[in-house]
């Protein structure tokens, strides 16, 4: 995983400053998740406002999410990719699996992120 993390970090560092290719989402415990910037912007209104506004997050391309735990943020990132993959699909959309014990925390995170 370290090699993958370094590769993603390098991709984020090498991007042009106007529109970096990746955004780093940081959980309450400091877990870092890299995801495609365009996917994040199109899937979450909150992330879009942070990255397109004159906020520190837009300059640093890092979004701190101190109220979202790592395991919930991981599931949110999976969902944002799922949403991007199937948003314009004409085929049958598979169910997105959500463990019942995560449902409430995911609902709160989804409401905060507006996704």
CSV table of N, CA and C in Angstrom, one decimal:
chain,number,residue,atom,x,y,z
A,1,UNK,N,0.8,-1.2,0.0
A,1,UNK,CA,0.0,0.0,0.0
A,1,UNK,C,0.9,1.3,0.0
A,2,UNK,N,2.0,1.2,0.6
A,2,UNK,CA,2.9,2.4,0.6
A,2,UNK,C,3.2,2.9,-0.8
A,3,UNK,N,3.6,1.9,-1.7
A,3,UNK,CA,3.9,2.3,-3.0
A,3,UNK,C,2.7,3.0,-3.7
A,4,UNK,N,1.5,2.5,-3.5
A,4,UNK,CA,0.3,3.0,-4.1
A,4,UNK,C,0.1,4.4,-3.6
A,5,UNK,N,0.3,4.6,-2.2
A,5,UNK,CA,0.1,5.9,-1.6
A,5,UNK,C,1.1,6.9,-2.2
A,6,UNK,N,2.3,6.5,-2.3
A,6,UNK,CA,3.3,7.4,-2.9
A,6,UNK,C,3.0,7.8,-4.3
A,7,UNK,N,2.5,6.8,-5.1
A,7,UNK,CA,2.2,7.0,-6.5
A,7,UNK,C,1.0,8.1,-6.5
A,8,UNK,N,0.0,7.9,-5.7
A,8,UNK,CA,-1.1,8.8,-5.7
A,8,UNK,C,-0.6,10.2,-5.2
A,9,UNK,N,0.2,10.2,-4.2
A,9,UNK,CA,0.7,11.5,-3.7
A,9,UNK,C,1.5,12.2,-4.8
A,10,UNK,N,2.3,11.5,-5.5
A,10,UNK,CA,3.1,12.1,-6.6
A,10,UNK,C,2.2,12.6,-7.7
A,11,UNK,N,1.1,11.9,-8.0
A,11,UNK,CA,0.2,12.4,-9.0
A,11,UNK,C,-0.4,13.7,-8.5
A,12,UNK,N,-0.8,13.7,-7.3
A,12,UNK,CA,-1.4,15.0,-6.7
A,12,UNK,C,-0.4,16.1,-6.8
A,13,UNK,N,0.9,15.8,-6.5
A,13,UNK,CA,1.9,16.9,-6.5
A,13,UNK,C,2.2,17.3,-7.9
A,14,UNK,N,2.1,16.4,-8.9
A,14,UNK,CA,2.6,16.8,-10.2
A,14,UNK,C,1.5,17.5,-11.0
A,15,UNK,N,0.3,17.5,-10.5
A,15,UNK,CA,-0.8,18.2,-11.2
A,15,UNK,C,-0.6,19.7,-11.3
A,16,UNK,N,-1.2,20.3,-12.4
A,16,UNK,CA,-1.1,21.7,-12.5
A,16,UNK,C,-1.9,22.4,-11.3
A,17,UNK,N,-1.5,23.6,-11.0
A,17,UNK,CA,-2.0,24.2,-9.8
A,17,UNK,C,-3.4,24.7,-9.9
A,18,UNK,N,-3.9,24.9,-11.2
A,18,UNK,CA,-5.2,25.4,-11.4
A,18,UNK,C,-6.3,24.3,-11.2
A,19,UNK,N,-6.0,23.1,-11.6
A,19,UNK,CA,-6.9,22.0,-11.4
A,19,UNK,C,-6.2,20.7,-11.2
A,20,UNK,N,-5.8,20.5,-9.9
A,20,UNK,CA,-5.1,19.2,-9.6
A,20,UNK,C,-6.0,18.0,-10.0
A,21,UNK,N,-5.3,16.9,-10.3
A,21,UNK,CA,-6.1,15.7,-10.7
A,21,UNK,C,-6.7,15.0,-9.6
A,22,UNK,N,-6.1,15.1,-8.4
A,22,UNK,CA,-6.6,14.4,-7.2
A,22,UNK,C,-6.8,15.3,-6.0
A,23,UNK,N,-7.8,15.0,-5.2
A,23,UNK,CA,-8.0,15.7,-3.9
A,23,UNK,C,-7.8,14.7,-2.8
A,24,UNK,N,-7.2,15.2,-1.7
A,24,UNK,CA,-7.0,14.3,-0.5
A,24,UNK,C,-8.0,14.6,0.5
A,25,UNK,N,-8.8,13.6,0.9
A,25,UNK,CA,-9.8,13.7,2.0
A,25,UNK,C,-9.1,13.1,3.2
A,26,UNK,N,-9.2,13.8,4.3
A,26,UNK,CA,-8.6,13.3,5.6
A,26,UNK,C,-9.6,13.1,6.6
A,27,UNK,N,-9.7,11.9,7.2
A,27,UNK,CA,-10.7,11.5,8.2
A,27,UNK,C,-10.3,12.1,9.6
A,28,UNK,N,-11.2,11.9,10.5
A,28,UNK,CA,-11.0,12.3,11.9
A,28,UNK,C,-9.7,11.8,12.5
A,29,UNK,N,-9.4,10.5,12.2
A,29,UNK,CA,-8.1,9.9,12.7
A,29,UNK,C,-6.9,10.2,11.9
A,30,UNK,N,-7.1,10.9,10.8
A,30,UNK,CA,-5.9,11.3,10.0
A,30,UNK,C,-5.7,10.3,8.8
A,31,UNK,N,-6.6,9.4,8.6
A,31,UNK,CA,-6.5,8.5,7.4
A,31,UNK,C,-6.7,9.3,6.1
A,32,UNK,N,-5.9,9.1,5.1
A,32,UNK,CA,-6.0,9.9,3.9
A,32,UNK,C,-6.5,9.1,2.8
A,33,UNK,N,-7.4,9.7,2.0
A,33,UNK,CA,-8.0,9.0,0.9
A,33,UNK,C,-7.9,10.0,-0.3
A,34,UNK,N,-7.3,9.5,-1.4
A,34,UNK,CA,-7.1,10.3,-2.6
A,34,UNK,C,-8.2,9.8,-3.6
A,35,UNK,N,-8.8,10.8,-4.2
A,35,UNK,CA,-9.8,10.5,-5.2
A,35,UNK,C,-9.7,11.5,-6.3
A,36,UNK,N,-10.2,11.1,-7.5
A,36,UNK,CA,-10.2,12.0,-8.6
A,36,UNK,C,-11.0,13.3,-8.3
A,37,UNK,N,-10.4,14.4,-8.5
A,37,UNK,CA,-11.0,15.7,-8.2
A,37,UNK,C,-12.3,16.0,-8.9
A,38,UNK,N,-12.4,15.7,-10.2
A,38,UNK,CA,-13.6,15.9,-10.9
A,38,UNK,C,-14.7,15.0,-10.4
A,39,UNK,N,-14.4,13.8,-10.0
A,39,UNK,CA,-15.4,12.8,-9.5
A,39,UNK,C,-15.9,13.4,-8.1
A,40,UNK,N,-15.0,13.9,-7.3
A,40,UNK,CA,-15.4,14.4,-6.0
A,40,UNK,C,-16.3,15.6,-6.2
A,41,UNK,N,-15.9,16.5,-7.1
A,41,UNK,CA,-16.7,17.7,-7.3
A,41,UNK,C,-18.1,17.4,-7.9
A,42,UNK,N,-18.2,16.5,-8.8
A,42,UNK,CA,-19.5,16.2,-9.4
A,42,UNK,C,-20.4,15.4,-8.4
A,43,UNK,N,-19.8,14.7,-7.5
A,43,UNK,CA,-20.6,13.8,-6.6
A,43,UNK,C,-21.0,14.5,-5.3
A,44,UNK,N,-20.3,15.5,-4.9
A,44,UNK,CA,-20.6,16.1,-3.6
A,44,UNK,C,-20.7,17.6,-3.7
A,45,UNK,N,-21.8,18.2,-3.4
A,45,UNK,CA,-22.0,19.6,-3.4
A,45,UNK,C,-21.1,20.3,-2.4
A,46,UNK,N,-20.9,19.7,-1.2
A,46,UNK,CA,-20.1,20.3,-0.2
A,46,UNK,C,-18.6,20.4,-0.7
A,47,UNK,N,-18.1,19.3,-1.2
A,47,UNK,CA,-16.8,19.2,-1.7
A,47,UNK,C,-16.6,20.2,-2.9
A,48,UNK,N,-17.6,20.3,-3.7
A,48,UNK,CA,-17.5,21.2,-4.9
A,48,UNK,C,-17.3,22.6,-4.4
A,49,UNK,N,-18.2,23.0,-3.4
A,49,UNK,CA,-18.1,24.4,-2.9
A,49,UNK,C,-16.7,24.7,-2.2
A,50,UNK,N,-16.2,23.7,-1.5
A,50,UNK,CA,-14.9,23.8,-0.9
A,50,UNK,C,-13.8,24.0,-1.9
A,51,UNK,N,-13.8,23.2,-3.0
A,51,UNK,CA,-12.7,23.2,-3.9
A,51,UNK,C,-12.8,24.3,-5.0
A,52,UNK,N,-14.0,24.8,-5.2
A,52,UNK,CA,-14.2,25.8,-6.2
A,52,UNK,C,-14.3,27.2,-5.6
A,53,UNK,N,-14.4,27.3,-4.3
A,53,UNK,CA,-14.4,28.6,-3.7
A,53,UNK,C,-13.1,29.1,-3.3
A,54,UNK,N,-13.0,30.2,-2.5
A,54,UNK,CA,-11.8,30.8,-2.2
A,54,UNK,C,-11.4,30.3,-0.8
A,55,UNK,N,-11.6,29.0,-0.5
A,55,UNK,CA,-11.2,28.4,0.7
A,55,UNK,C,-9.8,27.8,0.7
A,56,UNK,N,-9.3,27.6,1.9
A,56,UNK,CA,-7.9,27.0,2.0
A,56,UNK,C,-7.9,25.6,1.3
A,57,UNK,N,-9.0,24.9,1.3
A,57,UNK,CA,-9.1,23.6,0.7
A,57,UNK,C,-8.8,23.7,-0.8
A,58,UNK,N,-9.3,24.7,-1.4
A,58,UNK,CA,-9.1,24.9,-2.9
A,58,UNK,C,-7.7,25.1,-3.2
A,59,UNK,N,-6.9,25.8,-2.3
A,59,UNK,CA,-5.5,26.1,-2.6
A,59,UNK,C,-4.7,24.8,-2.3
A,60,UNK,N,-5.0,24.2,-1.2
A,60,UNK,CA,-4.1,23.0,-0.7
A,60,UNK,C,-4.6,21.7,-1.4
A,61,UNK,N,-5.8,21.7,-1.9
A,61,UNK,CA,-6.4,20.4,-2.5
A,61,UNK,C,-6.5,19.3,-1.5
A,62,UNK,N,-6.6,19.7,-0.2
A,62,UNK,CA,-6.8,18.8,0.9
A,62,UNK,C,-8.0,19.2,1.7
A,63,UNK,N,-8.9,18.2,2.0
A,63,UNK,CA,-10.1,18.5,2.7
A,63,UNK,C,-10.1,17.7,4.0
A,64,UNK,N,-10.0,18.4,5.1
A,64,UNK,CA,-10.1,17.8,6.5
A,64,UNK,C,-11.5,17.6,6.8
A,65,UNK,N,-11.8,16.3,7.2
A,65,UNK,CA,-13.2,16.0,7.6
A,65,UNK,C,-13.2,15.5,9.1
A,66,UNK,N,-13.0,16.4,10.0
A,66,UNK,CA,-12.8,15.9,11.4
A,66,UNK,C,-14.0,15.2,12.1
A,67,UNK,N,-15.1,15.3,11.5
A,67,UNK,CA,-16.3,14.7,12.1
A,67,UNK,C,-16.6,13.3,11.4
A,68,UNK,N,-15.8,12.9,10.5
A,68,UNK,CA,-16.1,11.7,9.7
A,68,UNK,C,-14.9,10.7,10.0
A,69,UNK,N,-15.2,9.5,10.6
A,69,UNK,CA,-14.2,8.5,10.9
A,69,UNK,C,-13.7,7.9,9.6
A,70,UNK,N,-12.5,7.3,9.7
A,70,UNK,CA,-11.9,6.7,8.6
A,70,UNK,C,-12.7,5.6,7.9
A,71,UNK,N,-13.3,4.7,8.6
A,71,UNK,CA,-14.1,3.6,8.0
A,71,UNK,C,-15.3,4.1,7.3
A,72,UNK,N,-15.9,5.2,7.8
A,72,UNK,CA,-17.1,5.8,7.2
A,72,UNK,C,-16.6,6.6,5.9
A,73,UNK,N,-15.5,7.3,6.0
A,73,UNK,CA,-15.0,8.1,4.9
A,73,UNK,C,-14.6,7.1,3.7
A,74,UNK,N,-14.1,6.0,4.1
A,74,UNK,CA,-13.7,5.0,3.1
A,74,UNK,C,-15.0,4.5,2.3
A,75,UNK,N,-16.1,4.3,3.0
A,75,UNK,CA,-17.3,3.9,2.4
A,75,UNK,C,-17.9,5.0,1.6
A,76,UNK,N,-17.7,6.3,2.0
A,76,UNK,CA,-18.2,7.4,1.3
A,76,UNK,C,-17.4,7.6,0.0
A,77,UNK,N,-16.1,7.4,0.0
A,77,UNK,CA,-15.3,7.5,-1.2
A,77,UNK,C,-15.8,6.4,-2.2
A,78,UNK,N,-16.0,5.2,-1.7
A,78,UNK,CA,-16.5,4.1,-2.5
A,78,UNK,C,-17.8,4.5,-3.2
A,79,UNK,N,-18.7,5.1,-2.4
A,79,UNK,CA,-20.0,5.5,-2.9
A,79,UNK,C,-19.9,6.6,-4.0
A,80,UNK,N,-19.0,7.5,-3.7
A,80,UNK,CA,-18.8,8.6,-4.7
A,80,UNK,C,-18.3,8.1,-6.1
A,81,UNK,N,-17.5,7.1,-6.0
A,81,UNK,CA,-17.0,6.4,-7.3
A,81,UNK,C,-18.2,5.7,-7.9
A,82,UNK,N,-18.9,5.0,-7.1
A,82,UNK,CA,-20.1,4.2,-7.5
A,82,UNK,C,-21.1,5.2,-8.2
A,83,UNK,N,-21.4,6.3,-7.6
A,83,UNK,CA,-22.3,7.3,-8.1
A,83,UNK,C,-21.8,7.8,-9.4
A,84,UNK,N,-20.5,8.1,-9.5
A,84,UNK,CA,-20.0,8.6,-10.8
A,84,UNK,C,-20.1,7.6,-11.9
A,85,UNK,N,-19.8,6.3,-11.5
A,85,UNK,CA,-19.8,5.2,-12.5
A,85,UNK,C,-21.2,5.0,-13.1
A,86,UNK,N,-22.2,5.1,-12.2
A,86,UNK,CA,-23.6,4.7,-12.7
A,86,UNK,C,-24.5,5.9,-12.9
A,87,UNK,N,-24.1,7.1,-12.7
A,87,UNK,CA,-25.0,8.2,-12.8
A,87,UNK,C,-25.7,8.4,-14.2
A,88,UNK,N,-25.0,8.1,-15.2
A,88,UNK,CA,-25.6,8.2,-16.6
A,88,UNK,C,-25.7,6.8,-17.3
A,89,UNK,N,-25.9,5.8,-16.5
A,89,UNK,CA,-25.9,4.4,-17.0
A,89,UNK,C,-27.3,4.1,-17.5
A,90,UNK,N,-27.4,3.4,-18.6
A,90,UNK,CA,-28.6,2.9,-19.2
A,90,UNK,C,-28.9,1.5,-18.7
A,91,UNK,N,-27.9,0.8,-18.2
A,91,UNK,CA,-28.0,-0.5,-17.8
A,91,UNK,C,-28.5,-0.6,-16.4
A,92,UNK,N,-28.8,-1.8,-15.9
A,92,UNK,CA,-29.3,-2.0,-14.6
A,92,UNK,C,-28.2,-1.6,-13.6
A,93,UNK,N,-28.6,-0.8,-12.6
A,93,UNK,CA,-27.6,-0.3,-11.6
A,93,UNK,C,-27.6,-1.3,-10.4
A,94,UNK,N,-26.4,-1.9,-10.1
A,94,UNK,CA,-26.3,-2.8,-9.0
A,94,UNK,C,-26.5,-2.1,-7.7
A,95,UNK,N,-27.0,-2.8,-6.7
A,95,UNK,CA,-27.2,-2.3,-5.4
A,95,UNK,C,-25.8,-1.9,-4.7
A,96,UNK,N,-25.8,-0.8,-4.1
A,96,UNK,CA,-24.6,-0.4,-3.3
A,96,UNK,C,-24.7,-1.0,-1.9
A,97,UNK,N,-23.8,-1.9,-1.6
A,97,UNK,CA,-23.9,-2.6,-0.3
A,97,UNK,C,-23.6,-1.7,0.9
A,98,UNK,N,-24.5,-1.6,1.9
A,98,UNK,CA,-24.3,-0.9,3.1
A,98,UNK,C,-24.6,-1.8,4.3
A,99,UNK,N,-23.6,-1.9,5.1
A,99,UNK,CA,-23.8,-2.7,6.3
A,99,UNK,C,-24.7,-2.0,7.3
A,100,UNK,N,-25.7,-2.7,7.8
A,100,UNK,CA,-26.7,-2.0,8.7
A,100,UNK,C,-26.1,-1.2,9.9
A,101,UNK,N,-25.0,-1.7,10.4
A,101,UNK,CA,-24.4,-1.0,11.5
A,101,UNK,C,-23.7,0.3,11.1
A,102,UNK,N,-23.5,0.5,9.8
A,102,UNK,CA,-22.9,1.7,9.3
A,102,UNK,C,-23.9,2.7,8.8
A,103,UNK,N,-25.1,2.3,8.7
A,103,UNK,CA,-26.2,3.1,8.0
A,103,UNK,C,-26.4,4.5,8.6
A,104,UNK,N,-26.5,4.6,9.9
A,104,UNK,CA,-26.7,5.9,10.5
A,104,UNK,C,-25.5,6.9,10.3
A,105,UNK,N,-24.3,6.4,10.6
A,105,UNK,CA,-23.1,7.2,10.4
A,105,UNK,C,-23.0,7.6,8.9
A,106,UNK,N,-23.3,6.7,8.0
A,106,UNK,CA,-23.2,7.0,6.6
A,106,UNK,C,-24.2,8.1,6.2
A,107,UNK,N,-25.4,8.0,6.8
A,107,UNK,CA,-26.5,9.0,6.5
A,107,UNK,C,-26.0,10.4,6.9
A,108,UNK,N,-25.5,10.4,8.1
A,108,UNK,CA,-25.0,11.7,8.6
A,108,UNK,C,-23.9,12.3,7.7
A,109,UNK,N,-22.9,11.4,7.3
A,109,UNK,CA,-21.8,11.9,6.5
A,109,UNK,C,-22.4,12.3,5.1
A,110,UNK,N,-23.3,11.6,4.6
A,110,UNK,CA,-23.9,11.9,3.3
A,110,UNK,C,-24.6,13.2,3.3
A,111,UNK,N,-25.3,13.4,4.4
A,111,UNK,CA,-26.1,14.7,4.6
A,111,UNK,C,-25.1,15.9,4.6
A,112,UNK,N,-24.0,15.7,5.4
A,112,UNK,CA,-23.0,16.8,5.5
A,112,UNK,C,-22.3,17.0,4.2
A,113,UNK,N,-22.0,16.0,3.4
A,113,UNK,CA,-21.3,16.1,2.2
A,113,UNK,C,-22.2,16.4,1.0
A,114,UNK,N,-23.5,16.3,1.3
A,114,UNK,CA,-24.6,16.6,0.2
A,114,UNK,C,-24.3,15.7,-1.0
A,115,UNK,N,-24.3,14.4,-0.8
A,115,UNK,CA,-24.0,13.5,-1.9
A,115,UNK,C,-25.1,12.4,-2.0
